[in-house]
């Protein structure tokens, strides 16, 4: 039995696709091992969102070659799609698989081993017949959605389900439309079928994800709400969480229909990138700060204490101190639960990389530190709301904090909550939902709820 090891880089969509490839290899008879072990096959699902991501992808591919010089090393995904010539010239790589071709992994490996055998048999005649395998196509404007699926998840309690691929936005800093192509969506029946299989395997929470989730269904006349309402009907699924959303999807109708679905988690990641309109224009974002703030206002109208999180890029080309302070003020006014803060990284092949007035690294560092300081206060204010209140937690794992054992999980808002495992040390409480009262803050970003023994476990 051949051994295979996989490594994922990048986003939640990539993680989903890596898990799907893992299960395809298992079905094909491969034994899955750790990436650090000696394997016959190494698969690196690459990322290309920044130049740094490209470099990390190459590093992992070279590490695989070092682990076993005779193994089949596979580079899959976005780096391959955007830097095909460079990848082909890399002697560490045997098989290149672009986006929309990952489902062919087992067949491509068989093709590789057959060619390798042929090379071995013809070496005595002085012929060199092996030149690697290339499975990369230009992603057309309207490609077919690649059918990948998972039937279980390592987390057990929570599963990511990819429902959409591609992006039509073309933000000035982003390479992803070139790596992933145009928007294409997965048929609702196909999504529901996968969710049903995951529910049967014991999964209780589904996270719907995609490259541009808000565009789900635009290619065949459907809306993301239509999908959510169908998934809501699947027995055994208790929670539906949404991946990153575009701000303009939040309307009165959108929030109102979501609020009627009890399984939908009031945790909304609304991509922002900057709280300054002039910077948003240079980024080619398709909304204003006022429109973003209106979306947050609507969510808070329909949901009690929703967790609103976002992404922010610091030091975008041309960002002045005044623009940065406008951004900072806007973030404070919204009052986020969490902010993912990124220093702008120049990405070759994007319009932003050619813009004048690139911001020096030392300024990016200073500005990001100021935002992190602001975020700590926002996070503290959001979490303090829970003290003394009853909440519901999906337990996921047992952890040790301050030399004491706890069961750790998340609320629907994705707030981390721990409950003391005293009296239940030998009991597996993972994947169970409990209710109780938050009594204190246990540590940074973790709240403490009454002990499990005082709570009814479903």
XYZ file of C-alpha atoms in Angstrom:
458
model
C 0.000 0.000 0.000
C 1.429 3.354 -1.043
C 1.625 6.128 1.555
C 0.445 9.665 0.859
C 0.897 12.893 2.822
C -0.944 16.166 2.245
C -0.266 19.745 3.311
C -2.638 22.672 2.981
C -1.779 26.328 2.540
C -4.220 29.218 2.429
C -7.938 29.690 2.860
C -10.838 27.579 4.134
C -11.747 26.676 0.537
C -8.256 25.230 0.112
C -8.635 23.324 3.393
C -11.896 21.832 2.150
C -10.307 20.801 -1.146
C -7.334 19.264 0.660
C -9.684 17.163 2.794
C -11.545 16.108 -0.344
C -8.273 15.025 -2.006
C -7.326 13.158 1.153
C -10.559 11.171 1.001
C -10.106 10.529 -2.744
C -6.682 9.031 -2.029
C -8.073 6.881 0.790
C -10.756 5.565 -1.561
C -8.012 4.782 -4.082
C -6.211 2.619 -1.500
C -3.549 5.007 -0.193
C -2.530 5.107 3.461
C -2.539 8.717 4.713
C 0.442 9.680 6.867
C 1.888 12.848 8.372
C 3.669 15.220 6.008
C 6.831 14.823 8.079
C 6.887 11.069 7.514
C 8.484 9.305 4.578
C 5.732 8.862 1.984
C 5.400 7.708 -1.614
C 3.277 10.738 -2.515
C 3.323 14.306 -1.212
C 0.508 16.671 -2.150
C 0.845 20.391 -1.438
C -2.350 22.379 -1.995
C -0.755 25.742 -2.695
C -1.756 29.355 -2.086
C -0.922 32.395 -4.184
C -2.738 35.248 -2.464
C 0.579 37.043 -1.776
C 4.205 36.730 -2.876
C 4.903 35.315 0.592
C 2.271 32.611 -0.006
C 4.024 31.708 -3.259
C 7.312 31.354 -1.396
C 5.758 29.193 1.333
C 4.259 26.961 -1.348
C 7.670 26.436 -2.950
C 9.254 25.795 0.456
C 6.760 23.031 1.273
C 7.272 21.410 -2.130
C 11.039 21.398 -1.605
C 10.573 20.005 1.905
C 8.548 17.161 0.424
C 11.333 16.392 -2.041
C 13.829 16.399 0.823
C 11.635 14.036 2.877
C 11.818 11.447 0.115
C 13.790 12.191 -3.085
C 12.049 9.287 -4.818
C 8.485 10.287 -3.973
C 5.893 11.731 -6.338
C 5.612 15.409 -5.408
C 2.337 17.065 -6.403
C 1.748 20.818 -6.548
C -1.946 21.677 -6.734
C -4.003 24.842 -6.725
C -3.513 28.582 -6.994
C 0.297 28.842 -7.179
C 0.278 26.356 -10.036
C -2.516 28.271 -11.752
C -0.801 31.666 -11.547
C 2.862 30.654 -11.942
C 2.707 27.618 -14.224
C 5.992 28.247 -16.035
C 7.897 28.760 -12.804
C 6.352 25.630 -11.294
C 7.139 23.561 -14.389
C 10.773 24.615 -14.166
C 10.995 23.559 -10.508
C 12.802 20.232 -10.348
C 11.138 19.422 -7.004
C 7.720 18.985 -8.655
C 6.543 15.917 -10.558
C 2.842 16.659 -11.075
C 1.162 20.045 -11.511
C -2.592 20.218 -10.919
C -4.482 23.447 -11.500
C -7.762 24.535 -9.990
C -10.714 22.554 -11.386
C -8.464 19.475 -11.820
C -7.999 18.343 -8.222
C -10.626 15.636 -8.555
C -8.287 13.913 -11.042
C -5.532 13.414 -8.432
C -5.734 9.581 -8.111
C -5.815 9.101 -11.903
C -2.899 11.502 -12.412
C -0.854 9.638 -9.819
C -1.499 6.343 -11.607
C -0.418 7.985 -14.841
C 2.744 9.203 -13.127
C 3.651 5.772 -11.749
C 3.016 4.150 -15.122
C 5.323 6.647 -16.834
C 7.896 6.159 -14.088
C 7.809 2.414 -14.703
C 8.174 2.966 -18.433
C 11.168 5.226 -17.841
C 12.774 2.533 -15.704
C 12.235 -0.083 -18.404
C 13.672 2.081 -21.184
C 16.708 3.434 -19.346
C 18.915 0.685 -20.738
C 18.174 1.863 -24.274
C 19.259 5.370 -23.343
C 15.794 6.892 -23.712
C 14.389 9.390 -21.242
C 10.639 9.254 -21.563
C 9.518 10.930 -18.342
C 8.976 14.701 -18.237
C 6.430 15.064 -15.458
C 2.661 15.463 -15.688
C 0.845 18.711 -16.318
C -2.882 19.061 -15.594
C -3.415 22.817 -15.796
C -5.905 24.593 -18.002
C -6.710 28.267 -18.385
C -9.762 28.917 -16.259
C -12.416 30.012 -18.722
C -14.970 32.729 -18.119
C -17.746 30.208 -17.456
C -16.109 26.947 -16.353
C -17.975 24.043 -14.839
C -17.988 23.845 -11.047
C -15.494 21.176 -9.972
C -17.265 18.416 -8.088
C -15.361 17.738 -4.905
C -16.977 16.411 -1.752
C -16.257 15.248 1.784
C -18.183 12.671 3.788
C -16.628 13.371 7.183
C -14.415 15.909 8.876
C -11.510 15.668 11.277
C -13.113 18.253 13.586
C -16.260 16.085 13.804
C -18.356 18.826 15.411
C -17.856 21.349 12.620
C -17.462 20.903 8.861
C -16.659 23.367 6.106
C -18.680 22.872 2.947
C -17.509 24.559 -0.233
C -20.485 25.824 -2.230
C -18.961 28.343 -4.622
C -15.751 29.054 -6.537
C -14.316 32.002 -8.465
C -14.658 35.770 -8.160
C -15.783 38.550 -10.504
C -14.746 41.493 -8.296
C -11.149 42.172 -9.448
C -10.021 44.179 -6.441
C -6.827 46.002 -7.353
C -4.678 44.116 -4.805
C -5.990 40.599 -5.478
C -4.746 37.823 -7.783
C -7.531 35.379 -6.922
C -9.818 36.024 -9.945
C -6.883 34.965 -12.119
C -6.193 31.906 -9.975
C -9.799 30.808 -9.475
C -11.623 32.159 -12.524
C -15.135 33.538 -12.719
C -17.982 32.803 -10.317
C -19.507 29.338 -10.486
C -21.799 27.759 -7.935
C -22.566 24.269 -6.712
C -26.054 22.904 -7.261
C -28.241 23.124 -4.165
C -29.115 19.415 -4.310
C -25.416 18.525 -4.326
C -24.725 20.726 -1.291
C -27.697 19.346 0.638
C -26.595 15.782 -0.128
C -23.152 16.442 1.327
C -24.601 18.142 4.407
C -26.860 15.127 4.972
C -23.864 12.776 4.811
C -21.943 14.962 7.259
C -24.914 15.016 9.630
C -25.053 11.217 9.479
C -21.352 11.093 10.422
C -22.147 13.131 13.561
C -21.339 16.668 12.432
C -23.548 19.293 14.091
C -22.298 22.561 12.616
C -21.900 23.446 8.938
C -19.835 26.373 7.673
C -20.811 27.409 4.154
C -17.754 28.742 2.374
C -16.577 29.873 -1.037
C -14.110 32.171 -2.755
C -16.834 34.848 -3.014
C -19.719 33.366 -1.047
C -22.039 36.330 -1.593
C -22.070 35.565 -5.332
C -23.523 32.106 -4.776
C -26.171 31.306 -7.385
C -25.703 34.328 -9.666
C -24.618 31.974 -12.450
C -27.910 30.048 -12.415
C -30.481 32.478 -11.055
C -30.407 31.547 -7.357
C -29.472 33.407 -4.180
C -27.384 32.444 -1.166
C -30.547 32.666 0.951
C -32.140 29.892 -1.127
C -29.238 27.593 -0.273
C -29.219 28.477 3.428
C -32.948 27.769 3.743
C -32.502 24.318 2.154
C -29.555 23.429 4.397
C -31.609 24.577 7.393
C -34.034 21.712 6.723
C -31.379 18.971 7.107
C -32.030 16.910 10.280
C -29.085 16.559 12.654
C -27.516 19.886 11.769
C -27.918 22.312 14.667
C -25.865 25.240 13.415
C -25.233 26.955 10.097
C -22.324 29.388 10.009
C -21.507 31.590 7.030
C -18.097 32.327 5.569
C -16.953 35.788 4.523
C -19.669 38.001 3.053
C -19.624 41.137 0.935
C -21.184 44.058 2.872
C -23.795 44.917 0.232
C -25.461 41.501 0.540
C -26.847 42.645 3.911
C -30.291 44.109 3.269
C -33.462 44.205 5.327
C -34.753 41.181 3.406
C -31.490 39.237 3.812
C -31.249 39.816 7.566
C -34.985 39.309 8.081
C -35.046 35.936 6.342
C -31.900 34.791 8.164
C -33.368 35.798 11.525
C -36.268 33.410 10.922
C -33.837 30.469 10.687
C -32.980 29.312 14.208
C -29.923 27.327 13.122
C -28.151 30.324 11.558
C -25.327 31.583 13.762
C -25.321 35.357 14.385
C -21.646 35.525 13.412
C -21.043 37.653 10.332
C -17.670 38.205 8.728
C -18.175 41.270 6.541
C -15.109 42.009 4.455
C -14.109 45.680 4.841
C -10.377 46.156 3.973
C -10.470 49.890 4.805
C -12.704 52.279 6.672
C -11.739 55.135 4.352
C -13.663 55.778 1.124
C -10.696 57.049 -0.893
C -8.699 53.915 -0.068
C -11.697 51.728 -0.922
C -11.852 53.410 -4.324
C -8.175 52.661 -5.006
C -8.810 49.077 -3.922
C -11.737 48.860 -6.390
C -14.066 47.778 -3.616
C -17.705 48.139 -4.622
C -19.171 49.852 -1.528
C -18.711 52.920 0.655
C -18.126 53.164 4.379
C -21.693 54.436 4.800
C -23.082 51.353 3.024
C -20.922 49.107 5.201
C -22.104 50.795 8.391
C -25.726 50.435 7.243
C -25.241 46.669 6.844
C -23.930 46.425 10.415
C -26.875 48.467 11.656
C -29.323 46.109 9.932
C -27.675 43.022 11.431
C -27.879 44.510 14.913
C -31.539 45.257 14.327
C -32.424 41.616 13.613
C -29.941 39.784 15.875
C -29.190 40.293 19.559
C -25.482 41.010 20.033
C -24.269 39.561 16.678
C -20.546 38.977 16.305
C -19.374 41.163 13.429
C -15.834 40.477 12.284
C -13.809 41.779 9.376
C -10.514 42.040 7.479
C -8.464 45.230 7.225
C -5.421 45.978 5.073
C -2.936 48.435 6.586
C -0.565 50.449 4.424
C -2.306 50.094 1.072
C -0.436 52.079 -1.620
C -0.913 55.803 -1.102
C -2.476 55.452 2.361
C -1.811 58.744 4.140
C -1.783 59.271 7.888
C -5.110 61.077 7.539
C -6.646 58.141 5.639
C -5.324 55.721 8.227
C -6.883 57.737 11.064
C -10.200 57.812 9.198
C -9.974 54.023 8.927
C -9.138 53.719 12.620
C -12.058 55.929 13.650
C -14.468 53.952 11.478
C -13.379 50.647 13.027
C -13.931 52.011 16.528
C -17.374 53.349 15.601
C -18.497 49.959 14.255
C -17.154 48.093 17.310
C -16.046 44.754 15.890
C -15.681 41.507 17.807
C -12.588 40.528 15.829
C -10.501 42.151 13.088
C -7.999 40.281 10.949
C -5.299 42.889 10.390
C -2.999 42.466 7.394
C -0.090 44.620 6.304
C -0.378 45.247 2.574
C 1.776 42.799 0.631
C 2.719 43.710 -2.917
C 1.412 41.016 -5.272
C 2.966 40.775 -8.715
C 0.311 40.729 -11.437
C -2.104 43.097 -9.673
C -2.805 46.763 -10.362
C -1.923 47.751 -6.802
C 1.615 46.425 -7.250
C 2.193 49.094 -9.920
C 0.703 51.965 -7.904
C 2.868 54.862 -6.812
C 3.495 55.827 -3.180
C 4.034 52.346 -1.788
C 3.997 52.610 2.020
C 7.279 51.747 3.806
C 7.290 48.630 5.993
C 8.106 50.524 9.179
C 4.972 52.648 8.745
C 2.858 49.549 8.094
C 4.244 48.003 11.273
C 3.453 51.070 13.391
C -0.078 51.379 12.024
C -0.886 47.705 12.472
C 0.301 47.867 16.099
C -2.064 50.774 16.745
C -4.960 48.816 15.269
C -4.122 45.764 17.368
C -4.245 47.965 20.454
C -7.677 49.284 19.433
C -8.881 45.757 18.683
C -7.987 44.537 22.185
C -10.377 47.115 23.645
C -13.150 46.227 21.176
C -12.786 42.545 21.935
C -12.899 43.171 25.676
C -16.059 45.265 25.313
C -17.777 42.605 23.205
C -16.948 39.721 25.561
C -17.958 41.609 28.717
C -21.567 41.564 27.485
C -21.752 37.816 28.227
C -20.897 38.044 31.937
C -23.875 36.871 33.953
C -25.814 35.843 30.857
C -26.948 32.381 29.799
C -25.591 31.051 26.528
C -25.283 27.873 24.454
C -21.973 26.199 23.633
C -21.023 23.435 21.217
C -18.238 21.557 23.005
C -15.356 20.491 20.768
C -12.308 19.372 22.759
C -10.736 18.861 26.161
C -7.959 21.307 27.070
C -5.775 22.192 30.040
C -5.799 25.805 31.194
C -3.857 26.915 34.273
C -3.213 23.213 35.084
C -6.918 22.418 35.171
C -8.982 20.420 32.677
C -11.827 22.054 30.750
C -14.123 21.277 27.862
C -13.747 24.028 25.280
C -16.236 25.076 22.642
C -17.875 28.004 20.881
C -21.117 29.903 21.180
C -23.155 30.604 18.057
C -21.312 33.934 17.875
C -18.018 31.985 17.815
C -16.981 33.126 21.270
C -14.717 30.610 23.013
C -16.205 29.260 26.245
C -14.770 26.716 28.678
C -16.560 24.580 31.248
C -14.799 22.739 34.050
C -14.372 19.027 33.353
C -14.379 18.149 37.055
C -16.183 14.870 37.654
C -16.249 14.122 33.920
C -12.529 13.738 33.148
C -13.099 10.331 31.564
C -16.237 11.331 29.674
C -16.157 12.407 26.042
C -18.253 15.570 25.959
C -17.027 16.685 22.528
C -19.719 17.411 19.958
C -22.342 18.057 22.624
C -24.326 21.245 23.122
C -24.656 22.664 26.640
C -26.348 25.673 28.179
C -25.195 27.625 31.173
C -24.293 31.013 32.617
C -21.030 32.782 31.884
C -19.436 33.593 35.230
C -16.053 35.125 34.385
C -13.231 35.545 31.930
C -10.901 32.543 32.193
C -8.084 33.884 30.002
C -7.674 36.085 26.942
C -10.542 35.432 24.522
C -11.930 32.552 26.641
C -14.964 32.863 28.927
C -15.828 30.490 31.789
C -19.291 28.954 32.087
C -20.759 26.990 35.018
C -19.386 23.466 35.333
C -20.674 20.703 33.088
C -22.086 18.862 36.117
C -24.537 21.742 36.582
C -25.613 21.734 32.929
C -27.829 19.413 31.003
C -25.799 17.839 28.191
C -27.837 16.856 25.149
